[in-house]
């Protein structure tokens, strides 16, 4: 699943977009669907937090000043961006493994 998140994607901006259309239906149980939705929102929030923490750690390692503004403006070097994308994919793969397995099981 290496197409989950392009290297140049800005998950902070994407997470703030308002939901449009119908709520996704994962199961026949509305309560379980709400639980999945909560899990997805929390996963997105943690993904953003992990990227911001990575930015802070890299900036501190370089001796850069760290503030909310500098973290917001952080631009990783190409090799850092590739590593961040890989770590993000691995995180999302771990989180969604159960959902993927369930979807494959239902598909037959």
PDB file of N, CA and C in Angstrom:
ATOM      1  N   UNK A   1       0.832  -1.184   0.000  1.00  0.00           N
ATOM      2  CA  UNK A   1       0.000   0.000   0.000  1.00  0.00           C
ATOM      3  C   UNK A   1       0.878   1.250   0.000  1.00  0.00           C
ATOM      4  N   UNK A   2       1.736   1.426  -1.000  1.00  0.00           N
ATOM      5  CA  UNK A   2       2.627   2.566  -0.989  1.00  0.00           C
ATOM      6  C   UNK A   2       2.053   3.786  -1.678  1.00  0.00           C
ATOM      7  N   UNK A   3       0.769   3.814  -1.943  1.00  0.00           N
ATOM      8  CA  UNK A   3       0.163   5.004  -2.535  1.00  0.00           C
ATOM      9  C   UNK A   3      -0.781   5.688  -1.560  1.00  0.00           C
ATOM     10  N   UNK A   4      -0.709   5.347  -0.281  1.00  0.00           N
ATOM     11  CA  UNK A   4      -1.608   5.942   0.693  1.00  0.00           C
ATOM     12  C   UNK A   4      -1.410   7.442   0.854  1.00  0.00           C
ATOM     13  N   UNK A   5      -0.171   7.875   0.896  1.00  0.00           N
ATOM     14  CA  UNK A   5       0.094   9.266   1.201  1.00  0.00           C
ATOM     15  C   UNK A   5       1.246   9.768   0.350  1.00  0.00           C
ATOM     16  N   UNK A   6       0.978  10.663  -0.596  1.00  0.00           N
ATOM     17  CA  UNK A   6       2.084  11.205  -1.375  1.00  0.00           C
ATOM     18  C   UNK A   6       3.046  11.950  -0.460  1.00  0.00           C
ATOM     19  N   UNK A   7       4.304  11.961  -0.823  1.00  0.00           N
ATOM     20  CA  UNK A   7       5.324  12.596   0.012  1.00  0.00           C
ATOM     21  C   UNK A   7       4.974  14.053   0.285  1.00  0.00           C
ATOM     22  N   UNK A   8       4.439  14.742  -0.702  1.00  0.00           N
ATOM     23  CA  UNK A   8       4.167  16.166  -0.521  1.00  0.00           C
ATOM     24  C   UNK A   8       2.798  16.450   0.096  1.00  0.00           C
ATOM     25  N   UNK A   9       2.045  15.427   0.497  1.00  0.00           N
ATOM     26  CA  UNK A   9       0.725  15.637   1.093  1.00  0.00           C
ATOM     27  C   UNK A   9       0.854  16.395   2.406  1.00  0.00           C
ATOM     28  N   UNK A  10      -0.100  17.251   2.667  1.00  0.00           N
ATOM     29  CA  UNK A  10      -0.135  17.999   3.917  1.00  0.00           C
ATOM     30  C   UNK A  10      -1.318  17.499   4.726  1.00  0.00           C
ATOM     31  N   UNK A  11      -1.126  16.509   5.603  1.00  0.00           N
ATOM     32  CA  UNK A  11      -2.253  15.948   6.339  1.00  0.00           C
ATOM     33  C   UNK A  11      -2.903  16.947   7.276  1.00  0.00           C
ATOM     34  N   UNK A  12      -2.175  17.960   7.726  1.00  0.00           N
ATOM     35  CA  UNK A  12      -2.771  18.963   8.591  1.00  0.00           C
ATOM     36  C   UNK A  12      -3.874  19.705   7.845  1.00  0.00           C
ATOM     37  N   UNK A  13      -3.598  20.078   6.608  1.00  0.00           N
ATOM     38  CA  UNK A  13      -4.606  20.771   5.799  1.00  0.00           C
ATOM     39  C   UNK A  13      -5.749  19.830   5.454  1.00  0.00           C
ATOM     40  N   UNK A  14      -5.415  18.604   5.089  1.00  0.00           N
ATOM     41  CA  UNK A  14      -6.444  17.651   4.692  1.00  0.00           C
ATOM     42  C   UNK A  14      -7.373  17.305   5.846  1.00  0.00           C
ATOM     43  N   UNK A  15      -6.849  17.236   7.057  1.00  0.00           N
ATOM     44  CA  UNK A  15      -7.658  16.858   8.214  1.00  0.00           C
ATOM     45  C   UNK A  15      -8.668  17.933   8.576  1.00  0.00           C
ATOM     46  N   UNK A  16      -8.430  19.162   8.171  1.00  0.00           N
ATOM     47  CA  UNK A  16      -9.333  20.242   8.539  1.00  0.00           C
ATOM     48  C   UNK A  16     -10.486  20.417   7.545  1.00  0.00           C
ATOM     49  N   UNK A  17     -10.480  19.655   6.474  1.00  0.00           N
ATOM     50  CA  UNK A  17     -11.553  19.777   5.496  1.00  0.00           C
ATOM     51  C   UNK A  17     -12.849  19.215   6.068  1.00  0.00           C
ATOM     52  N   UNK A  18     -13.949  19.904   5.829  1.00  0.00           N
ATOM     53  CA  UNK A  18     -15.245  19.447   6.322  1.00  0.00           C
ATOM     54  C   UNK A  18     -15.710  18.237   5.525  1.00  0.00           C
ATOM     55  N   UNK A  19     -16.360  17.311   6.236  1.00  0.00           N
ATOM     56  CA  UNK A  19     -16.885  16.115   5.577  1.00  0.00           C
ATOM     57  C   UNK A  19     -18.052  16.509   4.678  1.00  0.00           C
ATOM     58  N   UNK A  20     -18.145  15.840   3.548  1.00  0.00           N
ATOM     59  CA  UNK A  20     -19.234  16.106   2.611  1.00  0.00           C
ATOM     60  C   UNK A  20     -19.913  14.796   2.268  1.00  0.00           C
ATOM     61  N   UNK A  21     -21.183  14.887   1.952  1.00  0.00           N
ATOM     62  CA  UNK A  21     -21.899  13.697   1.509  1.00  0.00           C
ATOM     63  C   UNK A  21     -22.306  12.794   2.661  1.00  0.00           C
ATOM     64  N   UNK A  22     -22.711  11.592   2.286  1.00  0.00           N
ATOM     65  CA  UNK A  22     -23.168  10.615   3.277  1.00  0.00           C
ATOM     66  C   UNK A  22     -22.005  10.073   4.081  1.00  0.00           C
ATOM     67  N   UNK A  23     -22.333   9.667   5.297  1.00  0.00           N
ATOM     68  CA  UNK A  23     -21.327   9.011   6.126  1.00  0.00           C
ATOM     69  C   UNK A  23     -21.020   7.648   5.527  1.00  0.00           C
ATOM     70  N   UNK A  24     -19.765   7.228   5.602  1.00  0.00           N
ATOM     71  CA  UNK A  24     -19.434   5.903   5.067  1.00  0.00           C
ATOM     72  C   UNK A  24     -20.090   4.799   5.890  1.00  0.00           C
ATOM     73  N   UNK A  25     -20.473   3.754   5.213  1.00  0.00           N
ATOM     74  CA  UNK A  25     -21.050   2.589   5.880  1.00  0.00           C
ATOM     75  C   UNK A  25     -20.082   1.435   5.712  1.00  0.00           C
ATOM     76  N   UNK A  26     -19.548   0.960   6.836  1.00  0.00           N
ATOM     77  CA  UNK A  26     -18.600  -0.136   6.818  1.00  0.00           C
ATOM     78  C   UNK A  26     -19.290  -1.464   7.102  1.00  0.00           C
ATOM     79  N   UNK A  27     -20.348  -1.402   7.907  1.00  0.00           N
ATOM     80  CA  UNK A  27     -21.046  -2.617   8.334  1.00  0.00           C
ATOM     81  C   UNK A  27     -22.546  -2.374   8.278  1.00  0.00           C
ATOM     82  N   UNK A  28     -23.308  -3.377   8.669  1.00  0.00           N
ATOM     83  CA  UNK A  28     -24.764  -3.230   8.757  1.00  0.00           C
ATOM     84  C   UNK A  28     -25.186  -2.639  10.096  1.00  0.00           C
ATOM     85  N   UNK A  29     -24.263  -2.437  10.998  1.00  0.00           N
ATOM     86  CA  UNK A  29     -24.546  -1.937  12.347  1.00  0.00           C
ATOM     87  C   UNK A  29     -24.142  -0.465  12.445  1.00  0.00           C
ATOM     88  N   UNK A  30     -25.115   0.453  12.602  1.00  0.00           N
ATOM     89  CA  UNK A  30     -24.793   1.884  12.665  1.00  0.00           C
ATOM     90  C   UNK A  30     -23.850   2.243  13.823  1.00  0.00           C
ATOM     91  N   UNK A  31     -23.995   1.575  14.953  1.00  0.00           N
ATOM     92  CA  UNK A  31     -23.111   1.863  16.086  1.00  0.00           C
ATOM     93  C   UNK A  31     -21.672   1.449  15.774  1.00  0.00           C
ATOM     94  N   UNK A  32     -21.509   0.322  15.118  1.00  0.00           N
ATOM     95  CA  UNK A  32     -20.174  -0.128  14.735  1.00  0.00           C
ATOM     96  C   UNK A  32     -19.576   0.823  13.693  1.00  0.00           C
ATOM     97  N   UNK A  33     -20.419   1.310  12.788  1.00  0.00           N
ATOM     98  CA  UNK A  33     -19.948   2.299  11.809  1.00  0.00           C
ATOM     99  C   UNK A  33     -19.465   3.566  12.509  1.00  0.00           C
ATOM    100  N   UNK A  34     -20.182   4.004  13.538  1.00  0.00           N
ATOM    101  CA  UNK A  34     -19.745   5.186  14.290  1.00  0.00           C
ATOM    102  C   UNK A  34     -18.413   4.922  14.981  1.00  0.00           C
ATOM    103  N   UNK A  35     -18.268   3.718  15.520  1.00  0.00           N
ATOM    104  CA  UNK A  35     -17.007   3.356  16.161  1.00  0.00           C
ATOM    105  C   UNK A  35     -15.861   3.393  15.152  1.00  0.00           C
ATOM    106  N   UNK A  36     -16.093   2.848  13.962  1.00  0.00           N
ATOM    107  CA  UNK A  36     -15.079   2.908  12.904  1.00  0.00           C
ATOM    108  C   UNK A  36     -14.759   4.358  12.547  1.00  0.00           C
ATOM    109  N   UNK A  37     -15.787   5.190  12.463  1.00  0.00           N
ATOM    110  CA  UNK A  37     -15.567   6.602  12.130  1.00  0.00           C
ATOM    111  C   UNK A  37     -14.714   7.290  13.186  1.00  0.00           C
ATOM    112  N   UNK A  38     -14.994   7.004  14.458  1.00  0.00           N
ATOM    113  CA  UNK A  38     -14.191   7.575  15.541  1.00  0.00           C
ATOM    114  C   UNK A  38     -12.745   7.097  15.415  1.00  0.00           C
ATOM    115  N   UNK A  39     -12.568   5.806  15.146  1.00  0.00           N
ATOM    116  CA  UNK A  39     -11.214   5.261  14.989  1.00  0.00           C
ATOM    117  C   UNK A  39     -10.483   5.949  13.836  1.00  0.00           C
ATOM    118  N   UNK A  40     -11.188   6.215  12.742  1.00  0.00           N
ATOM    119  CA  UNK A  40     -10.565   6.883  11.595  1.00  0.00           C
ATOM    120  C   UNK A  40     -10.145   8.309  11.941  1.00  0.00           C
ATOM    121  N   UNK A  41     -11.009   9.027  12.653  1.00  0.00           N
ATOM    122  CA  UNK A  41     -10.681  10.400  13.050  1.00  0.00           C
ATOM    123  C   UNK A  41      -9.474  10.404  13.985  1.00  0.00           C
ATOM    124  N   UNK A  42      -9.470   9.497  14.965  1.00  0.00           N
ATOM    125  CA  UNK A  42      -8.342   9.423  15.892  1.00  0.00           C
ATOM    126  C   UNK A  42      -7.053   9.028  15.175  1.00  0.00           C
ATOM    127  N   UNK A  43      -7.170   8.132  14.212  1.00  0.00           N
ATOM    128  CA  UNK A  43      -6.005   7.730  13.428  1.00  0.00           C
ATOM    129  C   UNK A  43      -5.436   8.923  12.669  1.00  0.00           C
ATOM    130  N   UNK A  44      -6.308   9.721  12.070  1.00  0.00           N
ATOM    131  CA  UNK A  44      -5.855  10.909  11.335  1.00  0.00           C
ATOM    132  C   UNK A  44      -5.186  11.909  12.275  1.00  0.00           C
ATOM    133  N   UNK A  45      -5.793  12.131  13.435  1.00  0.00           N
ATOM    134  CA  UNK A  45      -5.211  13.069  14.398  1.00  0.00           C
ATOM    135  C   UNK A  45      -3.836  12.603  14.859  1.00  0.00           C
ATOM    136  N   UNK A  46      -3.705  11.307  15.153  1.00  0.00           N
ATOM    137  CA  UNK A  46      -2.413  10.790  15.596  1.00  0.00           C
ATOM    138  C   UNK A  46      -1.385  10.839  14.467  1.00  0.00           C
ATOM    139  N   UNK A  47      -1.817  10.593  13.246  1.00  0.00           N
ATOM    140  CA  UNK A  47      -0.892  10.676  12.107  1.00  0.00           C
ATOM    141  C   UNK A  47      -0.312  12.085  12.000  1.00  0.00           C
ATOM    142  N   UNK A  48      -1.145  13.081  12.177  1.00  0.00           N
ATOM    143  CA  UNK A  48      -0.687  14.470  12.126  1.00  0.00           C
ATOM    144  C   UNK A  48       0.254  14.757  13.287  1.00  0.00           C
ATOM    145  N   UNK A  49      -0.111  14.287  14.470  1.00  0.00           N
ATOM    146  CA  UNK A  49       0.733  14.492  15.644  1.00  0.00           C
ATOM    147  C   UNK A  49       2.100  13.853  15.451  1.00  0.00           C
ATOM    148  N   UNK A  50       2.115  12.653  14.867  1.00  0.00           N
ATOM    149  CA  UNK A  50       3.385  11.964  14.624  1.00  0.00           C
ATOM    150  C   UNK A  50       4.260  12.757  13.645  1.00  0.00           C
ATOM    151  N   UNK A  51       3.656  13.315  12.599  1.00  0.00           N
ATOM    152  CA  UNK A  51       4.427  14.117  11.643  1.00  0.00           C
ATOM    153  C   UNK A  51       4.973  15.386  12.289  1.00  0.00           C
ATOM    154  N   UNK A  52       4.160  16.012  13.115  1.00  0.00           N
ATOM    155  CA  UNK A  52       4.613  17.237  13.787  1.00  0.00           C
ATOM    156  C   UNK A  52       5.730  16.923  14.780  1.00  0.00           C
ATOM    157  N   UNK A  53       5.605  15.822  15.510  1.00  0.00           N
ATOM    158  CA  UNK A  53       6.656  15.423  16.441  1.00  0.00           C
ATOM    159  C   UNK A  53       7.946  15.119  15.683  1.00  0.00           C
ATOM    160  N   UNK A  54       7.822  14.442  14.559  1.00  0.00           N
ATOM    161  CA  UNK A  54       8.994  14.157  13.735  1.00  0.00           C
ATOM    162  C   UNK A  54       9.663  15.463  13.303  1.00  0.00           C
ATOM    163  N   UNK A  55       8.854  16.438  12.916  1.00  0.00           N
ATOM    164  CA  UNK A  55       9.405  17.738  12.509  1.00  0.00           C
ATOM    165  C   UNK A  55      10.154  18.385  13.670  1.00  0.00           C
ATOM    166  N   UNK A  56       9.557  18.357  14.857  1.00  0.00           N
ATOM    167  CA  UNK A  56      10.207  18.946  16.034  1.00  0.00           C
ATOM    168  C   UNK A  56      11.535  18.248  16.313  1.00  0.00           C
ATOM    169  N   UNK A  57      11.528  16.909  16.282  1.00  0.00           N
ATOM    170  CA  UNK A  57      12.760  16.161  16.551  1.00  0.00           C
ATOM    171  C   UNK A  57      13.846  16.493  15.528  1.00  0.00           C
ATOM    172  N   UNK A  58      13.471  16.573  14.267  1.00  0.00           N
ATOM    173  CA  UNK A  58      14.460  16.888  13.231  1.00  0.00           C
ATOM    174  C   UNK A  58      14.990  18.315  13.389  1.00  0.00           C
ATOM    175  N   UNK A  59      14.106  19.244  13.714  1.00  0.00           N
ATOM    176  CA  UNK A  59      14.531  20.631  13.903  1.00  0.00           C
ATOM    177  C   UNK A  59      15.463  20.754  15.107  1.00  0.00           C
ATOM    178  N   UNK A  60      15.136  20.070  16.190  1.00  0.00           N
ATOM    179  CA  UNK A  60      16.008  20.102  17.362  1.00  0.00           C
ATOM    180  C   UNK A  60      17.362  19.481  17.041  1.00  0.00           C
ATOM    181  N   UNK A  61      17.344  18.395  16.266  1.00  0.00           N
ATOM    182  CA  UNK A  61      18.591  17.742  15.869  1.00  0.00           C
ATOM    183  C   UNK A  61      19.487  18.643  15.033  1.00  0.00           C
ATOM    184  N   UNK A  62      18.881  19.547  14.292  1.00  0.00           N
ATOM    185  CA  UNK A  62      19.642  20.494  13.460  1.00  0.00           C
ATOM    186  C   UNK A  62      20.054  21.745  14.235  1.00  0.00           C
ATOM    187  N   UNK A  63      19.492  21.896  15.435  1.00  0.00           N
ATOM    188  CA  UNK A  63      19.764  23.110  16.207  1.00  0.00           C
ATOM    189  C   UNK A  63      18.896  24.277  15.791  1.00  0.00           C
ATOM    190  N   UNK A  64      17.804  24.005  15.065  1.00  0.00           N
ATOM    191  CA  UNK A  64      16.894  25.067  14.628  1.00  0.00           C
ATOM    192  C   UNK A  64      16.015  25.531  15.789  1.00  0.00           C
ATOM    193  N   UNK A  65      15.536  26.760  15.689  1.00  0.00           N
ATOM    194  CA  UNK A  65      14.541  27.248  16.639  1.00  0.00           C
ATOM    195  C   UNK A  65      13.235  26.514  16.388  1.00  0.00           C
ATOM    196  N   UNK A  66      12.548  26.172  17.473  1.00  0.00           N
ATOM    197  CA  UNK A  66      11.285  25.449  17.347  1.00  0.00           C
ATOM    198  C   UNK A  66      10.166  26.300  17.933  1.00  0.00           C
ATOM    199  N   UNK A  67       9.179  26.561  17.110  1.00  0.00           N
ATOM    200  CA  UNK A  67       7.963  27.250  17.541  1.00  0.00           C
ATOM    201  C   UNK A  67       6.815  26.664  16.727  1.00  0.00           C
ATOM    202  N   UNK A  68       5.619  27.018  17.095  1.00  0.00           N
ATOM    203  CA  UNK A  68       4.466  26.524  16.332  1.00  0.00           C
ATOM    204  C   UNK A  68       4.600  26.912  14.860  1.00  0.00           C
ATOM    205  N   UNK A  69       5.020  28.133  14.616  1.00  0.00           N
ATOM    206  CA  UNK A  69       5.152  28.608  13.229  1.00  0.00           C
ATOM    207  C   UNK A  69       6.231  27.840  12.472  1.00  0.00           C
ATOM    208  N   UNK A  70       7.382  27.607  13.117  1.00  0.00           N
ATOM    209  CA  UNK A  70       8.451  26.903  12.404  1.00  0.00           C
ATOM    210  C   UNK A  70       8.094  25.442  12.159  1.00  0.00           C
ATOM    211  N   UNK A  71       7.330  24.846  13.078  1.00  0.00           N
ATOM    212  CA  UNK A  71       6.876  23.466  12.852  1.00  0.00           C
ATOM    213  C   UNK A  71       5.879  23.448  11.696  1.00  0.00           C
ATOM    214  N   UNK A  72       4.967  24.426  11.664  1.00  0.00           N
ATOM    215  CA  UNK A  72       3.999  24.508  10.565  1.00  0.00           C
ATOM    216  C   UNK A  72       4.694  24.671   9.215  1.00  0.00           C
ATOM    217  N   UNK A  73       5.815  25.387   9.193  1.00  0.00           N
ATOM    218  CA  UNK A  73       6.524  25.682   7.945  1.00  0.00           C
ATOM    219  C   UNK A  73       7.621  24.671   7.619  1.00  0.00           C
ATOM    220  N   UNK A  74       7.789  23.648   8.439  1.00  0.00           N
ATOM    221  CA  UNK A  74       8.870  22.670   8.254  1.00  0.00           C
ATOM    222  C   UNK A  74       8.780  22.026   6.876  1.00  0.00           C
ATOM    223  N   UNK A  75       9.911  22.031   6.188  1.00  0.00           N
ATOM    224  CA  UNK A  75      10.029  21.375   4.877  1.00  0.00           C
ATOM    225  C   UNK A  75      11.159  20.357   4.977  1.00  0.00           C
ATOM    226  N   UNK A  76      10.830  19.067   4.983  1.00  0.00           N
ATOM    227  CA  UNK A  76      11.890  18.062   5.092  1.00  0.00           C
ATOM    228  C   UNK A  76      12.729  17.996   3.820  1.00  0.00           C
ATOM    229  N   UNK A  77      13.970  17.584   3.995  1.00  0.00           N
ATOM    230  CA  UNK A  77      14.838  17.299   2.853  1.00  0.00           C
ATOM    231  C   UNK A  77      14.238  16.107   2.104  1.00  0.00           C
ATOM    232  N   UNK A  78      14.560  15.933   0.826  1.00  0.00           N
ATOM    233  CA  UNK A  78      13.967  14.827   0.059  1.00  0.00           C
ATOM    234  C   UNK A  78      14.124  13.454   0.722  1.00  0.00           C
ATOM    235  N   UNK A  79      15.308  13.155   1.264  1.00  0.00           N
ATOM    236  CA  UNK A  79      15.484  11.855   1.918  1.00  0.00           C
ATOM    237  C   UNK A  79      14.662  11.764   3.202  1.00  0.00           C
ATOM    238  N   UNK A  80      14.482  12.893   3.897  1.00  0.00           N
ATOM    239  CA  UNK A  80      13.647  12.911   5.099  1.00  0.00           C
ATOM    240  C   UNK A  80      12.177  12.731   4.728  1.00  0.00           C
ATOM    241  N   UNK A  81      11.762  13.375   3.651  1.00  0.00           N
ATOM    242  CA  UNK A  81      10.377  13.242   3.195  1.00  0.00           C
ATOM    243  C   UNK A  81      10.069  11.797   2.835  1.00  0.00           C
ATOM    244  N   UNK A  82      11.015  11.131   2.191  1.00  0.00           N
ATOM    245  CA  UNK A  82      10.815   9.722   1.834  1.00  0.00           C
ATOM    246  C   UNK A  82      10.702   8.863   3.087  1.00  0.00           C
ATOM    247  N   UNK A  83      11.546   9.134   4.083  1.00  0.00           N
ATOM    248  CA  UNK A  83      11.482   8.370   5.329  1.00  0.00           C
ATOM    249  C   UNK A  83      10.169   8.630   6.062  1.00  0.00           C
ATOM    250  N   UNK A  84       9.743   9.883   6.100  1.00  0.00           N
ATOM    251  CA  UNK A  84       8.477  10.230   6.759  1.00  0.00           C
ATOM    252  C   UNK A  84       7.300   9.544   6.069  1.00  0.00           C
ATOM    253  N   UNK A  85       7.321   9.521   4.740  1.00  0.00           N
ATOM    254  CA  UNK A  85       6.249   8.853   3.993  1.00  0.00           C
ATOM    255  C   UNK A  85       6.243   7.358   4.292  1.00  0.00           C
ATOM    256  N   UNK A  86       7.432   6.757   4.362  1.00  0.00           N
ATOM    257  CA  UNK A  86       7.523   5.325   4.680  1.00  0.00           C
ATOM    258  C   UNK A  86       6.977   5.053   6.078  1.00  0.00           C
ATOM    259  N   UNK A  87       7.371   5.860   7.054  1.00  0.00           N
ATOM    260  CA  UNK A  87       6.884   5.676   8.421  1.00  0.00           C
ATOM    261  C   UNK A  87       5.371   5.861   8.496  1.00  0.00           C
ATOM    262  N   UNK A  88       4.854   6.829   7.751  1.00  0.00           N
ATOM    263  CA  UNK A  88       3.407   7.074   7.731  1.00  0.00           C
ATOM    264  C   UNK A  88       2.673   5.876   7.132  1.00  0.00           C
ATOM    265  N   UNK A  89       3.202   5.333   6.029  1.00  0.00           N
ATOM    266  CA  UNK A  89       2.588   4.148   5.409  1.00  0.00           C
ATOM    267  C   UNK A  89       2.587   2.969   6.371  1.00  0.00           C
ATOM    268  N   UNK A  90       3.716   2.754   7.051  1.00  0.00           N
ATOM    269  CA  UNK A  90       3.805   1.640   7.996  1.00  0.00           C
ATOM    270  C   UNK A  90       2.796   1.807   9.127  1.00  0.00           C
ATOM    271  N   UNK A  91       2.665   3.026   9.639  1.00  0.00           N
ATOM    272  CA  UNK A  91       1.692   3.304  10.697  1.00  0.00           C
ATOM    273  C   UNK A  91       0.272   3.009  10.212  1.00  0.00           C
ATOM    274  N   UNK A  92      -0.082   3.544   9.053  1.00  0.00           N
ATOM    275  CA  UNK A  92      -1.434   3.331   8.532  1.00  0.00           C
ATOM    276  C   UNK A  92      -1.680   1.866   8.199  1.00  0.00           C
ATOM    277  N   UNK A  93      -0.678   1.176   7.695  1.00  0.00           N
ATOM    278  CA  UNK A  93      -0.822  -0.264   7.438  1.00  0.00           C
ATOM    279  C   UNK A  93      -1.150  -1.006   8.728  1.00  0.00           C
ATOM    280  N   UNK A  94      -0.455  -0.671   9.817  1.00  0.00           N
ATOM    281  CA  UNK A  94      -0.723  -1.336  11.100  1.00  0.00           C
ATOM    282  C   UNK A  94      -2.131  -1.034  11.583  1.00  0.00           C
ATOM    283  N   UNK A  95      -2.531   0.227  11.499  1.00  0.00           N
ATOM    284  CA  UNK A  95      -3.851   0.618  11.999  1.00  0.00           C
ATOM    285  C   UNK A  95      -4.968  -0.048  11.204  1.00  0.00           C
ATOM    286  N   UNK A  96      -4.818  -0.071   9.884  1.00  0.00           N
ATOM    287  CA  UNK A  96      -5.914  -0.541   9.042  1.00  0.00           C
ATOM    288  C   UNK A  96      -5.845  -2.015   8.680  1.00  0.00           C
ATOM    289  N   UNK A  97      -4.871  -2.724   9.210  1.00  0.00           N
ATOM    290  CA  UNK A  97      -4.739  -4.144   8.895  1.00  0.00           C
ATOM    291  C   UNK A  97      -6.029  -4.906   9.228  1.00  0.00           C
ATOM    292  N   UNK A  98      -6.613  -4.624  10.383  1.00  0.00           N
ATOM    293  CA  UNK A  98      -7.835  -5.332  10.788  1.00  0.00           C
ATOM    294  C   UNK A  98      -8.994  -5.017   9.845  1.00  0.00           C
ATOM    295  N   UNK A  99      -9.151  -3.755   9.473  1.00  0.00           N
ATOM    296  CA  UNK A  99     -10.238  -3.393   8.560  1.00  0.00           C
ATOM    297  C   UNK A  99     -10.030  -4.025   7.193  1.00  0.00           C
ATOM    298  N   UNK A 100      -8.802  -4.019   6.717  1.00  0.00           N
ATOM    299  CA  UNK A 100      -8.497  -4.608   5.417  1.00  0.00           C
ATOM    300  C   UNK A 100      -8.777  -6.100   5.429  1.00  0.00           C
ATOM    301  N   UNK A 101      -8.370  -6.778   6.486  1.00  0.00           N
ATOM    302  CA  UNK A 101      -8.610  -8.221   6.598  1.00  0.00           C
ATOM    303  C   UNK A 101     -10.103  -8.507   6.630  1.00  0.00           C
ATOM    304  N   UNK A 102     -10.862  -7.687   7.346  1.00  0.00           N
ATOM    305  CA  UNK A 102     -12.313  -7.885   7.421  1.00  0.00           C
ATOM    306  C   UNK A 102     -12.948  -7.661   6.055  1.00  0.00           C
ATOM    307  N   UNK A 103     -12.513  -6.617   5.342  1.00  0.00           N
ATOM    308  CA  UNK A 103     -13.055  -6.347   4.012  1.00  0.00           C
ATOM    309  C   UNK A 103     -12.746  -7.466   3.038  1.00  0.00           C
ATOM    310  N   UNK A 104     -11.548  -7.995   3.100  1.00  0.00           N
ATOM    311  CA  UNK A 104     -11.174  -9.098   2.216  1.00  0.00           C
ATOM    312  C   UNK A 104     -11.962 -10.357   2.557  1.00  0.00           C
ATOM    313  N   UNK A 105     -12.198 -10.566   3.856  1.00  0.00           N
ATOM    314  CA  UNK A 105     -12.968 -11.741   4.271  1.00  0.00           C
ATOM    315  C   UNK A 105     -14.401 -11.653   3.737  1.00  0.00           C
ATOM    316  N   UNK A 106     -15.010 -10.465   3.840  1.00  0.00           N
ATOM    317  CA  UNK A 106     -16.388 -10.295   3.364  1.00  0.00           C
ATOM    318  C   UNK A 106     -16.478 -10.396   1.847  1.00  0.00           C
ATOM    319  N   UNK A 107     -15.434  -9.949   1.143  1.00  0.00           N
ATOM    320  CA  UNK A 107     -15.446  -9.984  -0.323  1.00  0.00           C
ATOM    321  C   UNK A 107     -15.332 -11.408  -0.858  1.00  0.00           C
ATOM    322  N   UNK A 108     -14.871 -12.281  -0.028  1.00  0.00           N
ATOM    323  CA  UNK A 108     -14.870 -13.671  -0.435  1.00  0.00           C
ATOM    324  C   UNK A 108     -13.549 -14.219  -0.726  1.00  0.00           C
TER     325      UNK A 108
END
